[in-house]
mmCIF file with all atom_site columns, C-alpha atoms in Angstrom:
data_model
loop_
_atom_site.group_PDB
_atom_site.id
_atom_site.type_symbol
_atom_site.label_atom_id
_atom_site.label_alt_id
_atom_site.label_comp_id
_atom_site.label_asym_id
_atom_site.label_entity_id
_atom_site.label_seq_id
_atom_site.pdbx_PDB_ins_code
_atom_site.Cartn_x
_atom_site.Cartn_y
_atom_site.Cartn_z
_atom_site.occupancy
_atom_site.B_iso_or_equiv
_atom_site.pdbx_formal_charge
_atom_site.auth_seq_id
_atom_site.auth_comp_id
_atom_site.auth_asym_id
_atom_site.auth_atom_id
_atom_site.pdbx_PDB_model_num
ATOM 1   C CA . MET B 1 1   ? 17.638  7.815   -14.004 1.00 0.00 ? 1   MET B CA 1
ATOM 2   C CA . TYR B 1 2   ? 13.607  8.425   -12.545 1.00 0.00 ? 2   TYR B CA 1
ATOM 3   C CA . GLU B 1 3   ? 14.621  6.219   -9.177  1.00 0.00 ? 3   GLU B CA 1
ATOM 4   C CA . MET B 1 4   ? 11.174  5.562   -7.075  1.00 0.00 ? 4   MET B CA 1
ATOM 5   C CA . PHE B 1 5   ? 9.483   1.753   -5.460  1.00 0.00 ? 5   PHE B CA 1
ATOM 6   C CA . THR B 1 6   ? 6.030   1.219   -6.125  1.00 0.00 ? 6   THR B CA 1
ATOM 7   C CA . VAL B 1 7   ? 4.476   -1.347  -4.183  1.00 0.00 ? 7   VAL B CA 1
ATOM 8   C CA . MET B 1 8   ? 0.183   -2.487  -5.485  1.00 0.00 ? 8   MET B CA 1
ATOM 9   C CA . ASN B 1 9   ? -1.399  -4.775  -3.031  1.00 0.00 ? 9   ASN B CA 1
ATOM 10  C CA . ARG B 1 10  ? -4.736  -5.261  -4.500  1.00 0.00 ? 10  ARG B CA 1
ATOM 11  C CA . ILE B 1 11  ? -7.590  -6.156  -1.858  1.00 0.00 ? 11  ILE B CA 1
ATOM 12  C CA . PRO B 1 12  ? -10.781 -8.428  -2.975  1.00 0.00 ? 12  PRO B CA 1
ATOM 13  C CA . VAL B 1 13  ? -13.337 -6.608  -1.444  1.00 0.00 ? 13  VAL B CA 1
ATOM 14  C CA . PRO B 1 14  ? -16.918 -7.394  -0.611  1.00 0.00 ? 14  PRO B CA 1
ATOM 15  C CA . ALA B 1 15  ? -19.933 -4.352  -1.692  1.00 0.00 ? 15  ALA B CA 1
ATOM 16  C CA . ALA B 1 16  ? -21.153 -5.129  1.996   1.00 0.00 ? 16  ALA B CA 1
ATOM 17  C CA . ALA B 1 17  ? -17.734 -4.545  3.909   1.00 0.00 ? 17  ALA B CA 1
ATOM 18  C CA . ALA B 1 18  ? -16.735 -1.895  1.702   1.00 0.00 ? 18  ALA B CA 1
ATOM 19  C CA . ASP B 1 19  ? -17.364 0.862   4.555   1.00 0.00 ? 19  ASP B CA 1
ATOM 20  C CA . GLY B 1 20  ? -16.090 -0.967  6.751   1.00 0.00 ? 20  GLY B CA 1
ATOM 21  C CA . PHE B 1 21  ? -12.763 -1.802  5.272   1.00 0.00 ? 21  PHE B CA 1
ATOM 22  C CA . GLU B 1 22  ? -12.314 2.235   4.319   1.00 0.00 ? 22  GLU B CA 1
ATOM 23  C CA . GLU B 1 23  ? -12.484 2.570   7.543   1.00 0.00 ? 23  GLU B CA 1
ATOM 24  C CA . GLN B 1 24  ? -10.618 0.282   9.341   1.00 0.00 ? 24  GLN B CA 1
ATOM 25  C CA . PHE B 1 25  ? -7.882  0.972   6.098   1.00 0.00 ? 25  PHE B CA 1
ATOM 26  C CA . GLY B 1 26  ? -7.816  3.468   6.536   1.00 0.00 ? 26  GLY B CA 1
ATOM 27  C CA . ALA B 1 27  ? -6.766  4.493   10.619  1.00 0.00 ? 27  ALA B CA 1
ATOM 28  C CA . SER B 1 28  ? -4.358  1.584   10.044  1.00 0.00 ? 28  SER B CA 1
ATOM 29  C CA . MET B 1 29  ? -2.934  3.960   7.048   1.00 0.00 ? 29  MET B CA 1
ATOM 30  C CA . GLY B 1 30  ? -2.614  7.646   9.076   1.00 0.00 ? 30  GLY B CA 1
ATOM 31  C CA . GLN B 1 31  ? -1.481  5.811   12.955  1.00 0.00 ? 31  GLN B CA 1
ATOM 32  C CA . HIS B 1 32  ? 1.439   3.895   11.215  1.00 0.00 ? 32  HIS B CA 1
ATOM 33  C CA . LEU B 1 33  ? 2.385   5.233   7.586   1.00 0.00 ? 33  LEU B CA 1
ATOM 34  C CA . ALA B 1 34  ? 3.470   8.548   9.244   1.00 0.00 ? 34  ALA B CA 1
ATOM 35  C CA . ASP B 1 35  ? 7.064   8.536   9.761   1.00 0.00 ? 35  ASP B CA 1
ATOM 36  C CA . VAL B 1 36  ? 7.925   5.317   7.841   1.00 0.00 ? 36  VAL B CA 1
ATOM 37  C CA . ALA B 1 37  ? 10.949  6.419   6.310   1.00 0.00 ? 37  ALA B CA 1
ATOM 38  C CA . GLY B 1 38  ? 11.253  6.384   2.434   1.00 0.00 ? 38  GLY B CA 1
ATOM 39  C CA . LEU B 1 39  ? 8.603   6.329   2.397   1.00 0.00 ? 39  LEU B CA 1
ATOM 40  C CA . LEU B 1 40  ? 6.496   8.648   -0.400  1.00 0.00 ? 40  LEU B CA 1
ATOM 41  C CA . SER B 1 41  ? 3.258   8.837   -0.829  1.00 0.00 ? 41  SER B CA 1
ATOM 42  C CA . ALA B 1 42  ? 0.255   5.961   0.082   1.00 0.00 ? 42  ALA B CA 1
ATOM 43  C CA . ARG B 1 43  ? -2.832  5.557   -1.156  1.00 0.00 ? 43  ARG B CA 1
ATOM 44  C CA . LEU B 1 44  ? -6.006  2.671   -1.374  1.00 0.00 ? 44  LEU B CA 1
ATOM 45  C CA . LEU B 1 45  ? -7.571  3.142   -4.884  1.00 0.00 ? 45  LEU B CA 1
ATOM 46  C CA . ARG B 1 46  ? -11.585 2.413   -4.041  1.00 0.00 ? 46  ARG B CA 1
ATOM 47  C CA . PRO B 1 47  ? -12.759 0.279   -7.393  1.00 0.00 ? 47  PRO B CA 1
ATOM 48  C CA . GLN B 1 48  ? -15.372 2.066   -9.220  1.00 0.00 ? 48  GLN B CA 1
ATOM 49  C CA . ASN B 1 49  ? -16.449 -1.219  -10.962 1.00 0.00 ? 49  ASN B CA 1
ATOM 50  C CA . GLU B 1 50  ? -19.134 -4.130  -9.726  1.00 0.00 ? 50  GLU B CA 1
ATOM 51  C CA . SER B 1 51  ? -15.176 -5.698  -9.165  1.00 0.00 ? 51  SER B CA 1
ATOM 52  C CA . GLY B 1 52  ? -14.355 -5.070  -5.478  1.00 0.00 ? 52  GLY B CA 1
ATOM 53  C CA . VAL B 1 53  ? -10.955 -5.081  -5.339  1.00 0.00 ? 53  VAL B CA 1
ATOM 54  C CA . TYR B 1 54  ? -9.514  -2.306  -3.440  1.00 0.00 ? 54  TYR B CA 1
ATOM 55  C CA . VAL B 1 55  ? -6.067  -1.401  -4.129  1.00 0.00 ? 55  VAL B CA 1
ATOM 56  C CA . ALA B 1 56  ? -3.229  0.724   -2.250  1.00 0.00 ? 56  ALA B CA 1
ATOM 57  C CA . VAL B 1 57  ? -0.165  1.381   -3.600  1.00 0.00 ? 57  VAL B CA 1
ATOM 58  C CA . MET B 1 58  ? 2.798   2.279   -1.789  1.00 0.00 ? 58  MET B CA 1
ATOM 59  C CA . ASP B 1 59  ? 5.363   4.707   -3.267  1.00 0.00 ? 59  ASP B CA 1
ATOM 60  C CA . PHE B 1 60  ? 8.675   4.398   -1.951  1.00 0.00 ? 60  PHE B CA 1
ATOM 61  C CA . ALA B 1 61  ? 12.200  5.961   -2.854  1.00 0.00 ? 61  ALA B CA 1
ATOM 62  C CA . SER B 1 62  ? 14.172  2.958   -3.612  1.00 0.00 ? 62  SER B CA 1
ATOM 63  C CA . LYS B 1 63  ? 13.986  -0.453  -3.458  1.00 0.00 ? 63  LYS B CA 1
ATOM 64  C CA . GLU B 1 64  ? 15.774  -0.838  -0.253  1.00 0.00 ? 64  GLU B CA 1
ATOM 65  C CA . ALA B 1 65  ? 13.222  2.176   2.313   1.00 0.00 ? 65  ALA B CA 1
ATOM 66  C CA . PHE B 1 66  ? 10.732  -0.439  0.599   1.00 0.00 ? 66  PHE B CA 1
ATOM 67  C CA . SER B 1 67  ? 12.923  -3.750  2.479   1.00 0.00 ? 67  SER B CA 1
ATOM 68  C CA . ALA B 1 68  ? 13.807  -1.742  5.222   1.00 0.00 ? 68  ALA B CA 1
ATOM 69  C CA . TRP B 1 69  ? 9.886   -0.647  6.343   1.00 0.00 ? 69  TRP B CA 1
ATOM 70  C CA . MET B 1 70  ? 8.834   -4.038  5.458   1.00 0.00 ? 70  MET B CA 1
ATOM 71  C CA . GLN B 1 71  ? 11.777  -5.681  8.667   1.00 0.00 ? 71  GLN B CA 1
ATOM 72  C CA . SER B 1 72  ? 10.456  -2.687  11.250  1.00 0.00 ? 72  SER B CA 1
ATOM 73  C CA . LEU B 1 73  ? 7.751   -1.949  13.852  1.00 0.00 ? 73  LEU B CA 1
ATOM 74  C CA . SER B 1 74  ? 5.659   -0.546  11.433  1.00 0.00 ? 74  SER B CA 1
ATOM 75  C CA . PHE B 1 75  ? 4.578   -3.101  9.187   1.00 0.00 ? 75  PHE B CA 1
ATOM 76  C CA . ARG B 1 76  ? 4.318   -5.123  11.876  1.00 0.00 ? 76  ARG B CA 1
ATOM 77  C CA . ALA B 1 77  ? 1.895   -3.604  13.462  1.00 0.00 ? 77  ALA B CA 1
ATOM 78  C CA . ALA B 1 78  ? 0.298   -2.127  10.769  1.00 0.00 ? 78  ALA B CA 1
ATOM 79  C CA . HIS B 1 79  ? -0.936  -6.267  9.420   1.00 0.00 ? 79  HIS B CA 1
ATOM 80  C CA . GLN B 1 80  ? -1.816  -7.052  12.720  1.00 0.00 ? 80  GLN B CA 1
ATOM 81  C CA . SER B 1 81  ? -3.996  -4.306  13.544  1.00 0.00 ? 81  SER B CA 1
ATOM 82  C CA . SER B 1 82  ? -5.008  -4.992  10.209  1.00 0.00 ? 82  SER B CA 1
ATOM 83  C CA . PRO B 1 83  ? -6.390  -8.965  9.798   1.00 0.00 ? 83  PRO B CA 1
ATOM 84  C CA . GLY B 1 84  ? -8.146  -9.994  7.137   1.00 0.00 ? 84  GLY B CA 1
ATOM 85  C CA . MET B 1 85  ? -6.630  -7.449  4.813   1.00 0.00 ? 85  MET B CA 1
ATOM 86  C CA . ALA B 1 86  ? -4.045  -9.564  2.665   1.00 0.00 ? 86  ALA B CA 1
ATOM 87  C CA . GLY B 1 87  ? -4.564  -9.288  -1.457  1.00 0.00 ? 87  GLY B CA 1
ATOM 88  C CA . GLU B 1 88  ? -2.315  -10.114 -3.932  1.00 0.00 ? 88  GLU B CA 1
ATOM 89  C CA . ILE B 1 89  ? 0.736   -8.167  -4.313  1.00 0.00 ? 89  ILE B CA 1
ATOM 90  C CA . GLU B 1 90  ? 2.860   -6.058  -7.287  1.00 0.00 ? 90  GLU B CA 1
ATOM 91  C CA . SER B 1 91  ? 5.786   -3.557  -7.246  1.00 0.00 ? 91  SER B CA 1
ATOM 92  C CA . PHE B 1 92  ? 7.292   -2.000  -9.853  1.00 0.00 ? 92  PHE B CA 1
ATOM 93  C CA . GLU B 1 93  ? 10.511  0.355   -10.885 1.00 0.00 ? 93  GLU B CA 1
ATOM 94  C CA . THR B 1 94  ? 9.617   2.956   -11.996 1.00 0.00 ? 94  THR B CA 1
ATOM 95  C CA . VAL B 1 95  ? 11.170  3.987   -15.690 1.00 0.00 ? 95  VAL B CA 1
ATOM 96  C CA . VAL B 1 96  ? 9.868   6.879   -16.860 1.00 0.00 ? 96  VAL B CA 1
ATOM 97  C CA . ALA B 1 97  ? 8.338   9.801   -14.482 1.00 0.00 ? 97  ALA B CA 1
ATOM 98  C CA . VAL B 1 98  ? 6.153   12.729  -15.910 1.00 0.00 ? 98  VAL B CA 1
ATOM 99  C CA . GLY B 1 99  ? 4.301   15.098  -13.438 1.00 0.00 ? 99  GLY B CA 1
ATOM 100 C CA . ALA B 1 100 ? 5.382   16.603  -10.001 1.00 0.00 ? 100 ALA B CA 1
#
């Protein structure tokens, strides 16, 4: 079985704030995610429609790795440095994967 745990955070951002949001969120990701154990990848997806809803996607090696990150200093630091960036969080377990 392919094991991976994916978390997606849908973050509404007004069009006028998009550039600043991308810059701040990207800096936070670079600063706080580099050494997270079990983190396979992290991406910020820009909306291609007028919804203004960005999606932050994080892939972890397991649900346990995600849970450990949620309890870490890195998690607290990342969320303190990016106030107002909370959104609707969804989580998924990978069932089938193709490619890298």
